[in-house]
XYZ file of C-alpha atoms in Angstrom:
254
model
C -48.026 66.254 20.543
C -45.855 67.966 23.513
C -42.718 68.939 20.749
C -43.269 72.389 19.342
C -40.303 72.469 16.609
C -39.146 69.221 14.744
C -36.331 67.707 16.622
C -33.768 64.279 16.310
C -36.507 61.017 15.654
C -39.855 63.349 15.761
C -42.056 63.975 12.909
C -40.825 66.720 11.470
C -43.175 66.796 8.072
C -46.011 65.585 6.711
C -47.007 65.309 3.040
C -49.765 64.376 0.508
C -49.518 62.175 -2.380
C -52.757 62.518 -4.322
C -54.112 62.066 -7.821
C -55.169 65.226 -8.507
C -53.069 68.238 -7.238
C -55.115 70.975 -7.977
C -58.613 69.675 -5.999
C -56.275 68.467 -3.168
C -55.109 71.734 -2.494
C -59.363 73.615 -3.125
C -60.036 70.880 -0.153
C -57.428 71.726 2.183
C -57.900 75.077 1.467
C -60.920 74.851 2.499
C -60.654 72.950 5.892
C -57.324 74.391 6.990
C -56.469 77.328 5.252
C -53.379 76.741 3.391
C -51.660 78.714 0.947
C -50.418 76.475 -1.022
C -47.462 77.170 -2.877
C -45.864 75.408 -5.760
C -42.464 75.480 -6.039
C -42.111 76.695 -9.803
C -38.734 73.928 -10.734
C -39.798 71.411 -13.247
C -37.546 69.090 -11.631
C -39.616 69.486 -8.483
C -42.626 67.556 -10.546
C -45.019 70.144 -9.067
C -44.012 69.842 -5.477
C -46.074 72.057 -3.458
C -46.147 73.656 0.239
C -49.203 74.448 2.197
C -48.638 77.576 4.338
C -50.156 79.200 7.502
C -49.068 82.670 6.202
C -45.720 82.716 6.227
C -45.023 79.423 7.792
C -44.840 75.781 6.117
C -47.227 73.094 7.372
C -47.169 70.276 5.229
C -47.200 69.603 1.541
C -49.328 68.296 -1.735
C -47.317 66.700 -4.573
C -48.844 64.213 -7.527
C -48.241 60.502 -7.575
C -44.783 60.177 -8.637
C -44.733 56.268 -9.805
C -46.995 54.003 -10.432
C -47.605 51.902 -7.423
C -47.882 54.640 -5.083
C -51.196 55.520 -2.854
C -53.204 58.195 -2.662
C -52.314 58.868 0.989
C -50.513 61.042 3.853
C -47.038 60.369 4.133
C -45.079 61.465 7.539
C -41.473 62.390 7.664
C -39.251 61.725 10.855
C -36.055 63.595 11.570
C -32.302 62.417 11.560
C -29.197 63.346 11.687
C -27.926 61.595 9.099
C -29.957 59.788 6.270
C -27.701 57.093 5.550
C -26.790 56.074 8.646
C -30.490 55.755 9.826
C -31.746 53.783 6.661
C -28.913 51.432 7.777
C -30.676 50.900 11.466
C -33.813 50.330 9.686
C -32.755 47.142 7.292
C -30.514 45.620 10.924
C -34.288 46.466 12.527
C -35.580 44.487 10.903
C -37.469 47.270 8.266
C -36.763 47.675 4.416
C -35.681 50.116 2.104
C -38.168 52.064 -0.504
C -35.870 54.379 -1.496
C -32.560 54.753 -0.866
C -31.220 58.207 0.521
C -31.248 60.875 -2.375
C -30.700 65.035 -2.513
C -33.532 67.233 -2.389
C -31.428 70.809 -3.776
C -30.553 72.219 -1.073
C -33.194 71.427 1.530
C -32.063 68.233 2.606
C -31.624 64.730 2.217
C -34.694 61.808 2.722
C -35.040 57.901 1.577
C -38.547 56.106 2.331
C -39.021 52.692 3.857
C -41.030 50.447 5.692
C -41.009 49.506 9.367
C -41.692 45.287 10.165
C -45.286 45.877 10.240
C -44.839 47.352 6.486
C -45.454 50.918 7.301
C -44.015 53.620 5.540
C -42.246 56.157 6.404
C -39.861 58.412 5.749
C -36.249 59.709 6.449
C -35.040 63.185 6.716
C -32.350 64.978 7.013
C -32.650 68.424 7.146
C -29.974 71.286 5.685
C -32.076 74.659 4.855
C -35.377 73.010 5.134
C -35.906 71.922 8.767
C -39.569 70.884 8.422
C -42.500 72.148 9.907
C -42.835 75.621 11.077
C -45.600 75.481 13.540
C -47.296 72.088 15.441
C -49.876 72.457 17.095
C -51.947 75.487 15.830
C -55.055 75.095 13.514
C -54.274 73.883 10.309
C -50.755 72.290 11.923
C -49.675 68.834 12.322
C -50.494 68.248 15.885
C -50.278 64.225 16.366
C -48.760 61.261 14.686
C -50.163 57.555 15.057
C -49.032 54.290 13.982
C -51.890 51.223 12.536
C -49.646 47.995 13.024
C -50.478 44.440 12.897
C -47.778 43.999 14.817
C -47.224 46.093 17.494
C -44.648 44.430 19.596
C -41.971 44.813 16.666
C -43.081 48.046 15.608
C -42.043 48.862 20.269
C -37.977 48.164 19.391
C -37.821 48.544 15.608
C -38.699 52.568 16.591
C -36.706 52.306 20.030
C -33.672 51.195 18.503
C -33.940 53.292 15.335
C -34.817 56.662 16.876
C -34.784 55.902 20.714
C -38.169 56.498 20.880
C -39.900 55.183 24.610
C -43.196 54.050 24.540
C -46.221 53.440 27.774
C -46.616 50.166 28.685
C -50.247 50.970 30.175
C -53.779 51.386 29.138
C -54.693 49.948 26.105
C -52.987 53.068 23.839
C -49.505 52.885 23.944
C -47.897 56.654 23.510
C -45.203 57.034 21.896
C -41.983 60.020 23.474
C -39.098 61.734 22.993
C -37.576 62.106 26.287
C -40.419 62.500 28.318
C -42.273 65.069 25.028
C -45.156 62.926 24.019
C -46.076 63.311 19.957
C -47.686 60.127 19.275
C -49.729 56.966 19.927
C -49.919 52.659 18.437
C -53.379 51.339 17.376
C -53.178 47.394 17.188
C -54.767 47.005 13.885
C -57.381 43.944 14.419
C -60.334 42.290 11.968
C -62.561 45.456 12.757
C -59.970 46.640 9.970
C -60.598 44.776 6.247
C -57.002 42.710 5.677
C -56.129 45.059 2.619
C -55.357 47.829 4.579
C -51.793 47.691 5.553
C -50.157 49.010 8.156
C -49.449 52.882 8.188
C -48.821 56.108 9.880
C -51.804 58.444 10.125
C -51.500 62.806 10.658
C -53.751 64.630 13.337
C -54.013 68.354 12.227
C -55.241 70.475 15.170
C -58.788 72.099 14.122
C -60.333 74.352 16.809
C -63.465 72.721 16.196
C -63.466 69.076 15.315
C -67.227 68.479 14.403
C -67.243 72.056 12.286
C -64.225 70.868 10.617
C -65.811 67.180 10.036
C -68.571 68.697 8.334
C -66.352 71.231 5.831
C -64.944 68.146 4.833
C -67.550 66.161 4.360
C -69.524 69.224 2.333
C -66.413 69.261 0.082
C -66.599 65.841 -0.916
C -64.765 63.952 1.868
C -66.031 60.924 3.655
C -66.175 60.896 7.809
C -64.752 57.472 8.487
C -64.881 57.528 13.000
C -67.055 60.640 14.016
C -66.264 63.242 16.305
C -64.833 61.175 19.264
C -63.761 62.532 22.736
C -60.781 60.245 24.100
C -60.490 58.713 27.471
C -58.770 61.382 28.921
C -57.200 62.785 25.828
C -58.439 65.672 22.601
C -61.920 65.431 20.707
C -61.120 63.671 17.547
C -62.171 62.344 14.070
C -61.082 60.525 11.057
C -61.838 61.566 7.556
C -60.370 60.825 4.215
C -60.453 63.327 1.144
C -62.011 63.025 -1.977
C -59.024 61.423 -3.688
C -58.766 58.277 -1.082
C -55.947 59.660 1.839
C -56.949 59.159 4.873
C -56.179 61.463 8.022
C -56.844 62.424 11.126
C -58.546 65.942 13.214
C -58.180 67.103 16.769
C -59.335 69.484 18.823
C -56.723 72.638 19.313
C -57.186 72.978 22.993
C -56.617 68.982 24.259
C -52.861 68.287 24.119
C -52.121 64.214 23.775
């Protein structure tokens, strides 16, 4: 990812909704060396921020409502969450959770794109998002898996002003030339019950070693370590509670 910090329209945060918070903390701490810190306020509902050193890089949280799936969620930075929700609806998306304040940290909303992929909008106040990208244990790429690629291209261009490359088999998203993610078209290799979704990739020093640690800790290897043509070495994993995420080698930028 060519972004070094959160910028308007770009990915700024990723958080896990999990059915077993303590188990997830153990798994990801072993995998990425995170230091989890749970917000002690009762109204925070167990929200836990993962740190690398003193820098916040991701979050883990219990499931807050019955239909919520165990999954990683990606947040994108916006200047005005209320205006962004209006833009989402106008571009053919849907709103799951209307904008709401999170203490003095910021304002957020949860929405769907036209293909059904969920993501979050974050209007920063005292908390801008992840303090580190691209370092081992930190977010390094985001990928949209969708069955409606053409609608996705127009939707995200309208809502966030993204550019998308048109050459090759793997369209890439960028903001003012800074690449941060890509898109995969879901074909019949994907089971029909798997919805369109955003997939975060975390940077690691060694993809094979990370995959081994994950499987030994109860995770599942969904995609074997693979070198992307003219790109990084990656793998896709599922944690013991069922959340899917990717890893990518640190020295290879997307």
